[in-house]
């Protein structure tokens, strides 16, 4: 579980990220990275009802949280990140999902090697 300090929770915060961030995407995920002046990292997840019922959406939300938690040391501070899932995400296992997330983080310039 991500600590509270890393969570993006408010609808207004999500809307700010959607409005001002350039998206980066794959077939399965979309990442919206928004830089800000604070030296903290906040991450939010948005999983459409089209993905599946509540148990399926919660499964992918838990997987994404865990992937981000394991990789916090490789992500630049000073960003709000929103990760959206697309419908075919249910084809992916954990490791393929992790590869997609890392690819998006690298492509957006948020990843630190």
GROMACS .gro file of C-alpha atoms in nm:
model
  113
    1UNK     CA    1   0.000   0.000   0.000
    2UNK     CA    2   0.126   0.345  -0.087
    3UNK     CA    3   0.165   0.578   0.208
    4UNK     CA    4  -0.081   0.869   0.232
    5UNK     CA    5   0.186   1.121   0.136
    6UNK     CA    6   0.217   0.956  -0.208
    7UNK     CA    7  -0.155   0.943  -0.289
    8UNK     CA    8  -0.345   1.171  -0.521
    9UNK     CA    9  -0.703   1.160  -0.394
   10UNK     CA   10  -0.906   1.472  -0.467
   11UNK     CA   11  -1.111   1.506  -0.783
   12UNK     CA   12  -0.983   1.864  -0.828
   13UNK     CA   13  -0.624   1.739  -0.824
   14UNK     CA   14  -0.703   1.477  -1.088
   15UNK     CA   15  -0.867   1.743  -1.306
   16UNK     CA   16  -0.561   1.972  -1.276
   17UNK     CA   17  -0.336   1.690  -1.393
   18UNK     CA   18  -0.565   1.599  -1.684
   19UNK     CA   19  -0.589   1.962  -1.800
   20UNK     CA   20  -0.223   2.056  -1.789
   21UNK     CA   21  -0.025   1.735  -1.845
   22UNK     CA   22   0.079   1.579  -2.175
   23UNK     CA   23  -0.016   1.214  -2.183
   24UNK     CA   24   0.207   0.921  -2.270
   25UNK     CA   25   0.039   0.593  -2.360
   26UNK     CA   26   0.066   0.229  -2.453
   27UNK     CA   27  -0.204  -0.009  -2.566
   28UNK     CA   28  -0.288  -0.084  -2.201
   29UNK     CA   29  -0.211   0.229  -1.996
   30UNK     CA   30  -0.203   0.609  -2.015
   31UNK     CA   31   0.024   0.819  -1.793
   32UNK     CA   32  -0.030   1.188  -1.719
   33UNK     CA   33   0.280   1.339  -1.552
   34UNK     CA   34   0.246   1.695  -1.420
   35UNK     CA   35   0.547   1.872  -1.274
   36UNK     CA   36   0.503   2.109  -0.979
   37UNK     CA   37   0.725   2.311  -0.751
   38UNK     CA   38   0.675   2.102  -0.439
   39UNK     CA   39   0.939   1.840  -0.381
   40UNK     CA   40   0.693   1.557  -0.336
   41UNK     CA   41   0.551   1.281  -0.548
   42UNK     CA   42   0.180   1.199  -0.563
   43UNK     CA   43   0.026   0.918  -0.766
   44UNK     CA   44  -0.336   0.855  -0.860
   45UNK     CA   45  -0.504   0.569  -1.044
   46UNK     CA   46  -0.815   0.576  -1.260
   47UNK     CA   47  -0.968   0.248  -1.371
   48UNK     CA   48  -1.274   0.258  -1.593
   49UNK     CA   49  -1.582   0.046  -1.532
   50UNK     CA   50  -1.527  -0.087  -1.883
   51UNK     CA   51  -1.229  -0.285  -1.746
   52UNK     CA   52  -1.458  -0.508  -1.541
   53UNK     CA   53  -1.655  -0.542  -1.223
   54UNK     CA   54  -1.535  -0.398  -0.893
   55UNK     CA   55  -1.322  -0.697  -0.800
   56UNK     CA   56  -1.131  -0.678  -1.132
   57UNK     CA   57  -1.082  -0.301  -1.105
   58UNK     CA   58  -0.960  -0.337  -0.749
   59UNK     CA   59  -0.718  -0.612  -0.853
   60UNK     CA   60  -0.554  -0.387  -1.111
   61UNK     CA   61  -0.552  -0.090  -0.876
   62UNK     CA   62  -0.373  -0.301  -0.612
   63UNK     CA   63  -0.124  -0.425  -0.871
   64UNK     CA   64  -0.049  -0.073  -0.992
   65UNK     CA   65  -0.007   0.055  -0.636
   66UNK     CA   66   0.236  -0.225  -0.558
   67UNK     CA   67   0.437  -0.161  -0.875
   68UNK     CA   68   0.465   0.207  -0.790
   69UNK     CA   69   0.553   0.134  -0.427
   70UNK     CA   70   0.842  -0.093  -0.534
   71UNK     CA   71   0.976   0.169  -0.774
   72UNK     CA   72   0.940   0.490  -0.569
   73UNK     CA   73   1.317   0.529  -0.543
   74UNK     CA   74   1.342   0.541  -0.925
   75UNK     CA   75   1.078   0.813  -0.976
   76UNK     CA   76   1.164   1.182  -0.969
   77UNK     CA   77   1.010   1.391  -0.694
   78UNK     CA   78   0.805   1.699  -0.778
   79UNK     CA   79   0.542   1.529  -0.994
   80UNK     CA   80   0.176   1.441  -0.980
   81UNK     CA   81   0.117   1.123  -1.181
   82UNK     CA   82  -0.216   0.981  -1.293
   83UNK     CA   83  -0.229   0.633  -1.445
   84UNK     CA   84  -0.536   0.534  -1.647
   85UNK     CA   85  -0.606   0.180  -1.756
   86UNK     CA   86  -0.752   0.083  -2.090
   87UNK     CA   87  -0.985  -0.212  -2.146
   88UNK     CA   88  -0.728  -0.468  -2.273
   89UNK     CA   89  -0.532  -0.436  -1.945
   90UNK     CA   90  -0.702  -0.756  -1.830
   91UNK     CA   91  -0.482  -0.946  -2.077
   92UNK     CA   92  -0.173  -0.856  -1.874
   93UNK     CA   93  -0.016  -1.038  -1.585
   94UNK     CA   94   0.174  -0.859  -1.310
   95UNK     CA   95   0.516  -0.857  -1.479
   96UNK     CA   96   0.384  -0.735  -1.814
   97UNK     CA   97   0.194  -0.461  -1.633
   98UNK     CA   98   0.514  -0.362  -1.452
   99UNK     CA   99   0.702  -0.344  -1.784
  100UNK     CA  100   0.433  -0.114  -1.926
  101UNK     CA  101   0.446   0.117  -1.624
  102UNK     CA  102   0.827   0.140  -1.636
  103UNK     CA  103   0.816   0.209  -2.009
  104UNK     CA  104   0.570   0.496  -1.956
  105UNK     CA  105   0.777   0.643  -1.673
  106UNK     CA  106   1.091   0.635  -1.887
  107UNK     CA  107   0.912   0.780  -2.190
  108UNK     CA  108   0.772   1.068  -1.986
  109UNK     CA  109   1.112   1.154  -1.833
  110UNK     CA  110   1.009   1.078  -1.475
  111UNK     CA  111   1.227   0.765  -1.435
  112UNK     CA  112   1.571   0.787  -1.270
  113UNK     CA  113   1.824   0.515  -1.354
   0.00000   0.00000   0.00000
